[in-house]
Amino acid sequence: MRRRAPEFRRPIRRSLSVWIWSFLLSSVFAGGFLLFMVQNHRQHHHQNPILENFGEEEQVPNKVGMNFTEELLSATSLARKLVDQMTLAKSYLVIAKERGNLPFSWQLSAQIRNCQRLISKTAVSRKPVSFEEAQPVMTALSQLIYKAQDQHYDIATTIVTLKKHIDALEERLIAATVLSAEFGQLAAEATPKNQQCLNIKLTVDWDSNPMVQKKIDKEIKYSPRLMDNNLYHFCIFSDNVLATSVVVNSTVSNAEHPQQLVFHVVTNGVTYRAMSRWFSMSNFRGSTIEVRNSEEFSWLNASYSPFVKEVEEFKERIMRSPYEEESRNVKFADLLKHLRFYIPEILPSLERVIFLDDDVVVQKDLTPLFSLDLHGNVNGAVETCLETYHRYHKYLNFSNSLITGKFDPQACMWAFGMNVFDLVTWKKLNATAKYHYWIEQNVNRSVWTSGSSTLAPGLLTFYGSIEPLDRRWHVMGLGYDMDIDERLLESAAVVHFSGFMKPWLKLSINRYRHLWARYLNTTHPSIRSCSIY
């Protein structure tokens, strides 16, 4: 084929037109120019730290939605510097007030308030602090801090002063906690008016019915059932008629053979007649209930019991100095609480007995505990060492040489409230004598404080003689504002309203009160007339 002449040939095809290549080349040159300008700007900005850190307000970009926490953590943030200065100024303010330098403390307070307003404004607006806003506040604070340092408000003085204030606050906190506990104790021990009404009515009824007194003396006081070890014996020491009634009623209501139950109730001389009249008005499903007056125990005197001796000495001091404040010893003088250490003397013919506090409710049959093997121990009790504060070192003074080396500070504590006592082993080990020894050693409160009531001497008396019981036999803490597993409450043989919020008080916890109230005889005429529940 003949080749065409050049002027008649078809033009050569190209992949990109000339104008596209021109556009690409111009973009490359423009990008390089911009990169150069940015690099030059960064170098210039790095050589001017004032502009970098502070700058003019129009040079700082508007950070809408600024994270204030990140702003305070930033090393170059003005807000961070203001906070640091304000913290130091507050420390000097404490020292100035302590030294009585009121004019200087007023100046510090004024500038601290200005700083707080500026920081609050920053947090609300979510914009960084500008140099114009921060400069006057920082300058004023810096001058005052320099003045404070010139007046020898050095770091050592600041640390010592602040430590003193922290110690003082801790002492106030401890004092407030102790005072709160004492008020709670007084509220728990105070008798409500409606219960006073009940006691008066029962006492008058007892005095006006001599035939009832003779019947009780004939049928109960000398009954052979009181010494029969084939029966199930319980002891309760209380001056609260309602509480004792609920303990007895709940126990017999859940027993398979209530006729085999015997209750030994010991109260004081004031409540004896009311307590006797209450239990004489019902048969409690055929169980035997003995009520005794603690004032009739002739053997319980100062020559035998160091506790009674201390109580009598305390009463004598009060008679000599009636206006002297000895509030720490008031609750220590409750004899009924300490009768639990004299059970073998009160019930000398018995071999085993279950002790019940007056703030418990029985939900299961307790008679299987009488056949429980205690393995040679005196006291069958539920241990309470699931938490770290339920250890011996929390209640006893281990700096005392009588305690150190003889007792394990990490030993598990256990609870009074529902206890199985083997009185035969008790007598062999002479546990009451141990109790007397520790009461004598604690005359100056060097072994434990009076706030521990009967628990501390119990920990010492029965140390090494505790037989741990299953937790379900005795569940505590219903007198505190705490959540207890409902399943544990349902399975518990005994629930204990340990704490200040007793179920018969208005300050009791509503979610637990029904466990107690269901065993209260609200149909009784005396309870109705005194408006109890």
Short mmCIF file of C-alpha atoms in Angstrom, two decimals:
data_model
loop_
_atom_site.label_atom_id
_atom_site.label_comp_id
_atom_site.label_asym_id
_atom_site.label_seq_id
_atom_site.Cartn_x
_atom_site.Cartn_y
_atom_site.Cartn_z
CA MET A 1 0.00 0.00 0.00
CA ARG A 2 1.31 3.43 -0.90
CA ARG A 3 1.96 5.75 2.06
CA ARG A 4 0.02 9.03 2.05
CA ALA A 5 1.68 12.34 1.92
CA PRO A 6 2.21 14.04 5.31
CA GLU A 7 -0.35 16.70 4.66
CA PHE A 8 -3.00 14.02 4.06
CA ARG A 9 -2.07 11.80 7.05
CA ARG A 10 -4.43 11.35 10.18
CA PRO A 11 -3.10 13.16 13.37
CA ILE A 12 -1.35 10.96 16.00
CA ARG A 13 -3.57 10.03 19.08
CA ARG A 14 -2.26 11.09 22.56
CA SER A 15 -3.39 9.59 25.98
CA LEU A 16 -3.80 13.07 27.66
CA SER A 17 -4.32 16.41 26.09
CA VAL A 18 -1.91 19.26 26.56
CA TRP A 19 -4.22 21.24 28.86
CA ILE A 20 -4.51 18.33 31.31
CA TRP A 21 -0.73 18.15 31.61
CA SER A 22 -0.61 21.84 32.19
CA PHE A 23 -3.17 21.54 35.04
CA LEU A 24 -1.21 18.78 36.78
CA LEU A 25 2.06 20.68 36.59
CA SER A 26 0.48 23.82 38.03
CA SER A 27 -1.07 21.82 40.94
CA VAL A 28 2.33 20.37 41.84
CA PHE A 29 3.93 23.81 41.89
CA ALA A 30 1.07 25.24 43.98
CA GLY A 31 1.27 22.40 46.51
CA GLY A 32 5.01 22.82 46.93
CA PHE A 33 4.57 26.54 47.46
CA LEU A 34 1.92 25.98 50.15
CA LEU A 35 4.09 23.39 51.93
CA PHE A 36 6.96 25.87 51.98
CA MET A 37 4.76 28.62 53.45
CA VAL A 38 3.44 26.33 56.18
CA GLN A 39 6.93 25.19 57.17
CA ASN A 40 8.13 28.77 57.25
CA HIS A 41 5.14 29.73 59.45
CA ARG A 42 5.89 26.91 61.92
CA GLN A 43 9.53 27.95 62.25
CA HIS A 44 8.51 31.53 62.86
CA HIS A 45 5.89 30.44 65.44
CA HIS A 46 8.43 28.24 67.25
CA GLN A 47 10.76 31.24 67.65
CA ASN A 48 7.99 33.21 69.47
CA PRO A 49 6.87 31.24 72.57
CA ILE A 50 4.78 34.13 73.84
CA LEU A 51 2.67 33.99 70.73
CA GLU A 52 2.62 30.21 70.94
CA ASN A 53 1.41 30.10 74.56
CA PHE A 54 -0.64 33.23 74.86
CA GLY A 55 -0.94 35.21 71.65
CA GLU A 56 -3.59 37.67 70.78
CA GLU A 57 -7.20 36.60 71.22
CA GLU A 58 -7.86 36.71 67.49
CA GLN A 59 -4.79 34.49 66.86
CA VAL A 60 -6.12 31.70 69.12
CA PRO A 61 -8.69 29.56 67.33
CA ASN A 62 -12.11 29.38 68.97
CA LYS A 63 -12.22 25.93 70.54
CA VAL A 64 -15.93 25.34 70.77
CA GLY A 65 -16.61 22.27 72.91
CA MET A 66 -13.21 22.45 74.67
CA ASN A 67 -12.54 19.65 77.18
CA PHE A 68 -11.95 21.51 80.47
CA THR A 69 -10.29 18.51 82.11
CA GLU A 70 -7.71 18.34 79.33
CA GLU A 71 -7.21 22.08 79.65
CA LEU A 72 -6.35 21.72 83.35
CA LEU A 73 -3.97 18.85 82.63
CA SER A 74 -2.11 20.76 79.93
CA ALA A 75 1.33 22.03 80.98
CA THR A 76 0.96 25.22 78.90
CA SER A 77 -2.60 26.04 79.90
CA LEU A 78 -3.31 29.32 81.67
CA ALA A 79 -6.15 27.64 83.55
CA ARG A 80 -3.69 25.07 84.94
CA LYS A 81 -1.35 27.84 86.12
CA LEU A 82 -4.22 29.69 87.76
CA VAL A 83 -5.34 26.58 89.63
CA ASP A 84 -1.81 25.90 90.86
CA GLN A 85 -1.43 29.46 92.10
CA MET A 86 -4.84 29.36 93.78
CA THR A 87 -3.98 26.09 95.59
CA LEU A 88 -0.77 27.58 96.98
CA ALA A 89 -2.60 30.78 97.96
CA LYS A 90 -5.19 28.73 99.89
CA SER A 91 -2.39 27.08 101.88
CA TYR A 92 -0.95 30.48 102.79
CA LEU A 93 -4.43 31.68 103.68
CA VAL A 94 -4.66 28.96 106.35
CA ILE A 95 -1.33 30.02 107.85
CA ALA A 96 -2.28 33.71 107.74
CA LYS A 97 -5.50 33.07 109.65
CA GLU A 98 -3.68 30.90 112.17
CA ARG A 99 -1.13 33.69 112.82
CA GLY A 100 -3.86 36.31 113.10
CA ASN A 101 -2.73 38.28 110.03
CA LEU A 102 -6.26 39.26 109.03
CA PRO A 103 -5.45 42.03 106.46
CA PHE A 104 -3.21 39.66 104.51
CA SER A 105 -5.77 36.85 104.72
CA TRP A 106 -8.44 39.22 103.34
CA GLN A 107 -6.20 40.07 100.37
CA LEU A 108 -5.60 36.39 99.68
CA SER A 109 -9.31 35.58 99.94
CA ALA A 110 -10.22 38.36 97.48
CA GLN A 111 -7.73 37.20 94.85
CA ILE A 112 -8.70 33.55 95.33
CA ARG A 113 -12.33 34.50 94.63
CA ASN A 114 -11.28 36.37 91.48
CA CYS A 115 -9.36 33.31 90.33
CA GLN A 116 -12.32 31.04 91.04
CA ARG A 117 -14.67 33.31 89.05
CA LEU A 118 -12.32 33.29 86.05
CA ILE A 119 -11.96 29.50 86.10
CA SER A 120 -15.73 29.06 86.45
CA LYS A 121 -16.28 31.38 83.48
CA THR A 122 -13.84 29.28 81.45
CA ALA A 123 -15.59 26.05 82.36
CA VAL A 124 -19.01 27.43 81.43
CA SER A 125 -17.98 29.10 78.15
CA ARG A 126 -15.79 26.14 77.15
CA LYS A 127 -13.15 28.55 75.81
CA PRO A 128 -9.51 28.76 76.94
CA VAL A 129 -8.48 31.60 79.23
CA SER A 130 -7.06 34.54 77.28
CA PHE A 131 -3.83 36.28 78.25
CA GLU A 132 -5.63 39.58 78.88
CA GLU A 133 -7.99 37.89 81.37
CA ALA A 134 -5.33 35.87 83.16
CA GLN A 135 -2.57 38.48 83.44
CA PRO A 136 -4.05 40.71 86.20
CA VAL A 137 -5.19 37.77 88.33
CA MET A 138 -1.89 35.91 87.97
CA THR A 139 0.10 39.06 88.71
CA ALA A 140 -1.89 39.80 91.88
CA LEU A 141 -1.63 36.21 93.11
CA SER A 142 2.11 36.11 92.33
CA GLN A 143 2.69 39.26 94.36
CA LEU A 144 0.77 37.88 97.35
CA ILE A 145 2.56 34.52 97.16
CA TYR A 146 5.92 36.32 97.04
CA LYS A 147 4.85 38.41 100.04
CA ALA A 148 3.83 35.25 101.92
CA GLN A 149 7.16 33.59 101.20
CA ASP A 150 8.96 36.76 102.27
CA GLN A 151 7.11 36.48 105.61
CA HIS A 152 8.61 32.99 106.09
CA TYR A 153 5.53 31.06 104.95
CA ASP A 154 7.87 28.39 103.69
CA ILE A 155 6.92 24.88 102.52
CA ALA A 156 7.93 23.24 105.81
CA THR A 157 5.69 25.59 107.78
CA THR A 158 2.87 25.03 105.32
CA ILE A 159 3.13 21.23 105.60
CA VAL A 160 3.21 21.29 109.41
CA THR A 161 0.27 23.68 109.61
CA LEU A 162 -1.85 21.72 107.16
CA LYS A 163 -1.03 18.47 109.01
CA LYS A 164 -2.25 20.05 112.25
CA HIS A 165 -5.50 21.03 110.58
CA ILE A 166 -5.94 17.53 109.11
CA ASP A 167 -5.34 15.99 112.54
CA ALA A 168 -7.86 18.38 114.08
CA LEU A 169 -10.46 17.47 111.46
CA GLU A 170 -9.86 13.76 112.07
CA GLU A 171 -10.33 14.26 115.82
CA ARG A 172 -13.58 16.12 115.18
CA LEU A 173 -14.75 13.33 112.89
CA ILE A 174 -13.97 10.69 115.52
CA ALA A 175 -15.71 12.73 118.21
CA ALA A 176 -18.78 13.16 116.00
CA THR A 177 -18.84 9.42 115.27
CA VAL A 178 -18.62 8.56 118.97
CA LEU A 179 -21.30 11.11 119.82
CA SER A 180 -23.58 9.71 117.12
CA ALA A 181 -23.07 6.19 118.49
CA GLU A 182 -23.87 7.36 122.02
CA PHE A 183 -27.05 9.12 120.86
CA GLY A 184 -28.04 5.98 118.96
CA GLN A 185 -27.41 3.90 122.07
CA LEU A 186 -29.54 6.24 124.19
CA ALA A 187 -32.33 6.10 121.63
CA ALA A 188 -32.20 2.30 121.57
CA GLU A 189 -32.22 1.99 125.36
CA ALA A 190 -34.87 4.62 126.02
CA THR A 191 -38.31 3.21 126.71
CA PRO A 192 -41.01 4.66 124.43
CA LYS A 193 -44.08 6.17 126.09
CA ASN A 194 -46.41 3.48 124.85
CA GLN A 195 -44.21 0.80 126.40
CA GLN A 196 -44.09 2.75 129.65
CA CYS A 197 -47.87 2.75 129.51
CA LEU A 198 -47.84 -1.03 129.06
CA ASN A 199 -45.46 -1.54 132.00
CA ILE A 200 -47.63 0.60 134.28
CA LYS A 201 -50.84 -1.17 133.34
CA LEU A 202 -49.30 -4.61 133.82
CA THR A 203 -47.75 -3.60 137.15
CA VAL A 204 -51.07 -2.27 138.47
CA ASP A 205 -52.82 -5.40 137.26
CA TRP A 206 -50.23 -7.60 139.02
CA ASP A 207 -50.55 -5.74 142.32
CA SER A 208 -54.34 -5.98 142.21
CA ASN A 209 -54.35 -9.75 141.63
CA PRO A 210 -52.73 -11.55 144.60
CA MET A 211 -54.31 -14.80 143.49
CA VAL A 212 -52.30 -14.70 140.29
CA GLN A 213 -49.11 -14.29 142.30
CA LYS A 214 -49.91 -17.32 144.46
CA LYS A 215 -50.76 -19.40 141.40
CA ILE A 216 -47.43 -18.60 139.77
CA ASP A 217 -45.54 -19.41 142.97
CA LYS A 218 -47.33 -22.74 143.21
CA GLU A 219 -47.25 -23.88 139.58
CA ILE A 220 -44.02 -22.39 138.21
CA LYS A 221 -41.63 -21.17 140.87
CA TYR A 222 -41.12 -24.66 142.33
CA SER A 223 -41.85 -26.66 139.22
CA PRO A 224 -39.50 -29.64 138.63
CA ARG A 225 -39.51 -28.75 134.93
CA LEU A 226 -37.16 -25.86 135.68
CA MET A 227 -34.36 -28.34 136.51
CA ASP A 228 -35.21 -31.15 134.08
CA ASN A 229 -32.29 -31.66 131.66
CA ASN A 230 -34.50 -33.72 129.38
CA LEU A 231 -36.30 -30.52 128.37
CA TYR A 232 -35.05 -27.66 126.22
CA HIS A 233 -34.00 -24.62 128.28
CA PHE A 234 -33.66 -21.04 127.08
CA CYS A 235 -32.55 -17.99 129.08
CA ILE A 236 -33.35 -14.33 128.36
CA PHE A 237 -32.12 -11.33 130.39
CA SER A 238 -34.17 -8.21 129.67
CA ASP A 239 -36.28 -5.39 131.09
CA ASN A 240 -38.28 -5.00 127.86
CA VAL A 241 -41.65 -6.76 128.12
CA LEU A 242 -42.58 -6.46 124.45
CA ALA A 243 -39.20 -7.62 123.18
CA THR A 244 -39.09 -10.60 125.53
CA SER A 245 -42.63 -11.53 124.55
CA VAL A 246 -41.68 -11.63 120.86
CA VAL A 247 -38.61 -13.79 121.58
CA VAL A 248 -40.68 -16.33 123.51
CA ASN A 249 -43.63 -16.28 121.11
CA SER A 250 -41.45 -16.71 118.01
CA THR A 251 -39.53 -19.57 119.64
CA VAL A 252 -42.61 -21.58 120.65
CA SER A 253 -44.40 -20.81 117.36
CA ASN A 254 -41.64 -22.51 115.35
CA ALA A 255 -40.91 -25.40 117.71
CA GLU A 256 -42.13 -28.90 116.87
CA HIS A 257 -42.81 -29.67 120.54
CA PRO A 258 -43.41 -26.37 122.36
CA GLN A 259 -44.56 -28.20 125.51
CA GLN A 260 -40.96 -29.30 126.04
CA LEU A 261 -39.60 -25.75 126.07
CA VAL A 262 -38.65 -23.96 129.30
CA PHE A 263 -37.80 -20.24 129.39
CA HIS A 264 -35.82 -18.62 132.20
CA VAL A 265 -36.49 -14.87 132.02
CA VAL A 266 -34.45 -12.64 134.36
CA THR A 267 -35.32 -8.95 134.72
CA ASN A 268 -34.71 -6.15 137.21
CA GLY A 269 -36.82 -5.11 140.19
CA VAL A 270 -38.57 -2.31 138.29
CA THR A 271 -39.90 -4.53 135.50
CA TYR A 272 -40.36 -7.76 137.46
CA ARG A 273 -44.07 -7.36 138.20
CA ALA A 274 -44.99 -6.22 134.68
CA MET A 275 -42.98 -9.07 133.13
CA SER A 276 -44.56 -11.63 135.49
CA ARG A 277 -48.08 -10.40 134.77
CA TRP A 278 -47.56 -10.52 130.99
CA PHE A 279 -46.45 -14.15 130.92
CA SER A 280 -49.15 -15.19 133.37
CA MET A 281 -51.87 -14.04 130.97
CA SER A 282 -51.04 -16.59 128.21
CA ASN A 283 -49.87 -20.19 128.10
CA PHE A 284 -47.61 -19.79 125.02
CA ARG A 285 -48.59 -23.18 123.61
CA GLY A 286 -47.91 -25.06 126.83
CA SER A 287 -44.29 -23.98 127.36
CA THR A 288 -43.00 -23.15 130.83
CA ILE A 289 -41.90 -19.59 131.52
CA GLU A 290 -40.12 -18.60 134.72
CA VAL A 291 -39.63 -14.91 135.55
CA ARG A 292 -36.97 -14.00 138.13
CA ASN A 293 -35.82 -10.78 139.77
CA SER A 294 -32.07 -10.12 139.54
CA GLU A 295 -32.18 -8.22 142.83
CA GLU A 296 -32.98 -11.49 144.61
CA PHE A 297 -29.61 -13.01 143.67
CA SER A 298 -27.88 -12.66 147.05
CA TRP A 299 -24.66 -14.14 145.71
CA LEU A 300 -24.36 -11.37 143.09
CA ASN A 301 -22.63 -8.78 145.27
CA ALA A 302 -19.50 -6.63 145.25
CA SER A 303 -17.43 -9.17 147.14
CA TYR A 304 -18.04 -11.83 144.45
CA SER A 305 -18.43 -9.85 141.23
CA PRO A 306 -15.88 -7.15 140.28
CA PHE A 307 -18.44 -5.82 137.84
CA VAL A 308 -20.99 -5.25 140.60
CA LYS A 309 -18.25 -3.65 142.67
CA GLU A 310 -17.43 -1.22 139.89
CA VAL A 311 -21.09 -0.38 139.38
CA GLU A 312 -21.53 0.42 143.08
CA GLU A 313 -18.41 2.59 143.08
CA PHE A 314 -19.74 4.40 140.05
CA LYS A 315 -23.04 5.08 141.80
CA GLU A 316 -21.19 6.45 144.81
CA ARG A 317 -19.20 8.84 142.61
CA ILE A 318 -22.40 10.06 141.01
CA MET A 319 -23.92 10.67 144.45
CA ARG A 320 -20.87 12.69 145.51
CA SER A 321 -20.56 14.58 142.20
CA PRO A 322 -23.96 14.57 140.48
CA TYR A 323 -22.86 17.12 137.87
CA GLU A 324 -19.74 15.26 136.81
CA GLU A 325 -19.96 13.97 133.23
CA GLU A 326 -19.21 10.24 133.06
CA SER A 327 -21.30 9.31 130.07
CA ARG A 328 -18.90 6.54 129.05
CA ASN A 329 -19.75 4.57 132.16
CA VAL A 330 -23.52 4.93 132.06
CA LYS A 331 -24.20 2.07 129.67
CA PHE A 332 -21.42 0.05 131.27
CA ALA A 333 -23.53 -0.10 134.44
CA ASP A 334 -26.27 -2.26 132.88
CA LEU A 335 -26.21 -5.36 135.04
CA LEU A 336 -28.72 -7.33 132.95
CA LYS A 337 -26.33 -7.38 130.00
CA HIS A 338 -23.59 -8.94 132.11
CA LEU A 339 -25.77 -11.65 133.62
CA ARG A 340 -24.88 -13.85 130.64
CA PHE A 341 -21.54 -14.50 132.33
CA TYR A 342 -23.32 -15.93 135.39
CA ILE A 343 -25.60 -18.50 133.74
CA PRO A 344 -24.13 -21.47 135.71
CA GLU A 345 -24.85 -19.60 138.96
CA ILE A 346 -28.37 -18.64 137.87
CA LEU A 347 -29.20 -22.14 136.57
CA PRO A 348 -26.94 -24.45 138.59
CA SER A 349 -28.84 -27.68 137.81
CA LEU A 350 -28.78 -27.42 134.02
CA GLU A 351 -26.23 -28.91 131.64
CA ARG A 352 -27.00 -27.06 128.41
CA VAL A 353 -28.92 -23.88 127.68
CA ILE A 354 -29.53 -21.57 124.71
CA PHE A 355 -29.03 -17.88 125.41
CA LEU A 356 -31.25 -15.46 123.44
CA ASP A 357 -30.95 -11.68 123.33
CA ASP A 358 -34.19 -9.72 123.59
CA ASP A 359 -33.74 -8.21 120.09
CA VAL A 360 -33.88 -11.51 118.17
CA VAL A 361 -36.69 -13.28 116.35
CA VAL A 362 -36.70 -17.08 116.06
CA GLN A 363 -37.86 -18.44 112.68
CA LYS A 364 -36.92 -22.14 112.92
CA ASP A 365 -36.98 -24.92 115.47
CA LEU A 366 -33.92 -24.51 117.73
CA THR A 367 -34.17 -27.81 119.58
CA PRO A 368 -31.63 -29.59 117.26
CA LEU A 369 -28.96 -27.36 118.81
CA PHE A 370 -29.33 -29.22 122.12
CA SER A 371 -27.96 -32.39 120.51
CA LEU A 372 -25.19 -30.60 118.61
CA ASP A 373 -21.64 -31.77 119.37
CA LEU A 374 -19.64 -28.77 120.65
CA HIS A 375 -16.39 -30.81 120.65
CA GLY A 376 -15.50 -29.87 124.21
CA ASN A 377 -16.11 -26.13 123.72
CA VAL A 378 -18.19 -23.93 125.99
CA ASN A 379 -19.86 -21.60 123.52
CA GLY A 380 -21.53 -22.51 120.23
CA ALA A 381 -21.75 -19.29 118.20
CA VAL A 382 -21.80 -17.96 114.64
CA GLU A 383 -18.53 -16.35 113.64
CA THR A 384 -18.60 -12.86 112.10
CA CYS A 385 -15.20 -12.59 110.41
CA LEU A 386 -16.41 -12.32 106.82
CA GLU A 387 -15.39 -8.66 106.97
CA THR A 388 -11.92 -7.45 108.04
CA TYR A 389 -13.30 -5.28 110.85
CA HIS A 390 -14.76 -8.34 112.59
CA ARG A 391 -11.43 -9.36 114.03
CA TYR A 392 -10.05 -9.30 117.55
CA HIS A 393 -7.71 -6.38 116.89
CA LYS A 394 -10.66 -4.07 116.29
CA TYR A 395 -12.01 -4.45 119.82
CA LEU A 396 -8.99 -5.18 122.02
CA ASN A 397 -5.93 -3.09 122.83
CA PHE A 398 -3.04 -5.15 121.46
CA SER A 399 -0.51 -2.62 122.73
CA ASN A 400 -1.32 -3.90 126.22
CA SER A 401 1.12 -6.58 127.39
CA LEU A 402 -1.78 -8.66 128.74
CA ILE A 403 -3.16 -9.00 125.21
CA THR A 404 -0.05 -9.05 123.02
CA GLY A 405 1.27 -12.56 122.43
CA LYS A 406 -1.68 -14.23 124.13
CA PHE A 407 -4.41 -13.56 121.59
CA ASP A 408 -4.40 -13.67 117.82
CA PRO A 409 -5.27 -10.19 116.48
CA GLN A 410 -6.69 -11.78 113.31
CA ALA A 411 -8.86 -14.29 115.20
CA CYS A 412 -12.48 -14.45 114.09
CA MET A 413 -15.02 -12.65 116.18
CA TRP A 414 -18.33 -14.26 117.02
CA ALA A 415 -21.71 -12.94 118.05
CA PHE A 416 -23.75 -12.81 121.22
CA GLY A 417 -27.48 -13.07 120.59
CA MET A 418 -28.04 -16.78 120.02
CA ASN A 419 -25.50 -18.95 121.82
CA VAL A 420 -25.45 -22.59 122.87
CA PHE A 421 -23.69 -22.92 126.25
CA ASP A 422 -22.38 -26.20 127.61
CA LEU A 423 -22.59 -25.44 131.33
CA VAL A 424 -20.72 -28.58 132.35
CA THR A 425 -17.65 -27.56 130.34
CA TRP A 426 -18.16 -23.97 131.48
CA LYS A 427 -17.70 -25.05 135.10
CA LYS A 428 -14.71 -27.25 134.29
CA LEU A 429 -12.89 -24.38 132.59
CA ASN A 430 -14.10 -21.90 135.23
CA ALA A 431 -15.12 -19.37 132.56
CA THR A 432 -16.79 -17.06 135.08
CA ALA A 433 -13.47 -16.65 136.92
CA LYS A 434 -11.83 -15.67 133.61
CA TYR A 435 -14.51 -13.05 133.12
CA HIS A 436 -13.85 -11.68 136.62
CA TYR A 437 -10.12 -11.52 135.87
CA TRP A 438 -10.57 -9.46 132.72
CA ILE A 439 -13.05 -7.10 134.38
CA GLU A 440 -10.47 -6.42 137.09
CA GLN A 441 -7.70 -5.85 134.54
CA ASN A 442 -9.81 -3.35 132.62
CA VAL A 443 -10.53 -1.00 135.54
CA ASN A 444 -8.52 1.78 133.89
CA ARG A 445 -9.95 0.94 130.41
CA SER A 446 -6.54 -0.22 129.16
CA VAL A 447 -7.73 -3.55 127.72
CA TRP A 448 -10.91 -2.42 125.96
CA THR A 449 -13.26 0.54 126.11
CA SER A 450 -16.64 0.53 127.77
CA GLY A 451 -18.23 1.01 124.34
CA SER A 452 -17.59 -2.66 123.60
CA SER A 453 -20.19 -3.58 126.25
CA THR A 454 -20.21 -7.35 126.82
CA LEU A 455 -18.60 -8.38 123.55
CA ALA A 456 -14.99 -7.55 124.47
CA PRO A 457 -15.01 -9.44 127.81
CA GLY A 458 -16.80 -12.28 126.02
CA LEU A 459 -14.05 -12.46 123.39
CA LEU A 460 -11.47 -12.81 126.15
CA THR A 461 -13.48 -15.15 128.40
CA PHE A 462 -14.36 -17.70 125.72
CA TYR A 463 -11.17 -17.41 123.63
CA GLY A 464 -10.28 -20.87 122.35
CA SER A 465 -13.64 -22.30 123.53
CA ILE A 466 -15.87 -21.36 120.58
CA GLU A 467 -17.61 -23.95 118.43
CA PRO A 468 -18.47 -22.28 115.08
CA LEU A 469 -22.08 -22.74 114.01
CA ASP A 470 -23.51 -22.61 110.52
CA ARG A 471 -24.19 -19.04 109.46
CA ARG A 472 -27.88 -19.78 108.91
CA TRP A 473 -28.43 -20.35 112.62
CA HIS A 474 -27.92 -16.66 113.40
CA VAL A 475 -28.15 -13.74 110.94
CA MET A 476 -27.29 -10.31 112.34
CA GLY A 477 -27.41 -6.67 111.28
CA LEU A 478 -31.16 -6.01 111.01
CA GLY A 479 -30.75 -3.03 113.33
CA TYR A 480 -28.46 -1.27 110.85
CA ASP A 481 -29.41 0.40 107.60
CA MET A 482 -27.87 -2.28 105.40
CA ASP A 483 -29.09 -4.65 102.73
CA ILE A 484 -29.25 -8.33 103.69
CA ASP A 485 -29.89 -11.07 101.16
CA GLU A 486 -33.57 -12.01 101.26
CA ARG A 487 -32.74 -15.67 100.75
CA LEU A 488 -30.45 -15.58 103.77
CA LEU A 489 -33.19 -13.98 105.88
CA GLU A 490 -35.69 -16.64 104.84
CA SER A 491 -33.32 -19.51 105.65
CA ALA A 492 -32.14 -18.04 108.97
CA ALA A 493 -33.14 -19.81 112.16
CA VAL A 494 -32.65 -16.59 114.15
CA VAL A 495 -32.59 -13.02 112.87
CA HIS A 496 -30.94 -10.48 115.13
CA PHE A 497 -31.80 -6.77 115.20
CA SER A 498 -28.28 -5.91 116.31
CA GLY A 499 -27.74 -2.16 116.06
CA PHE A 500 -29.58 0.91 117.25
CA MET A 501 -32.65 0.64 115.01
CA LYS A 502 -34.66 -1.74 117.17
CA PRO A 503 -37.97 -2.97 115.76
CA TRP A 504 -40.02 -1.54 118.67
CA LEU A 505 -38.71 1.99 118.01
CA LYS A 506 -39.90 4.54 115.49
CA LEU A 507 -36.43 4.69 113.95
CA SER A 508 -36.55 1.00 113.05
CA ILE A 509 -36.06 -0.12 109.44
CA ASN A 510 -39.40 -0.72 107.72
CA ARG A 511 -38.23 -3.54 105.45
CA TYR A 512 -37.29 -5.68 108.47
CA ARG A 513 -39.86 -4.63 111.05
CA HIS A 514 -42.52 -7.09 109.85
CA LEU A 515 -40.28 -10.00 110.86
CA TRP A 516 -40.63 -8.85 114.45
CA ALA A 517 -44.17 -7.46 114.41
CA ARG A 518 -45.79 -10.69 113.21
CA TYR A 519 -44.99 -12.31 116.57
CA LEU A 520 -46.44 -9.46 118.60
CA ASN A 521 -49.85 -10.10 120.14
CA THR A 522 -51.60 -6.95 118.94
CA THR A 523 -55.00 -8.25 120.08
CA HIS A 524 -53.96 -8.03 123.74
CA PRO A 525 -56.15 -5.43 125.52
CA SER A 526 -53.17 -3.76 127.25
CA ILE A 527 -51.36 -3.33 123.93
CA ARG A 528 -54.47 -1.85 122.32
CA SER A 529 -55.12 0.56 125.17
CA CYS A 530 -51.50 1.81 125.03
CA SER A 531 -51.67 2.30 121.22
CA ILE A 532 -48.81 -0.06 120.44
CA TYR A 533 -48.87 -0.69 116.68
#
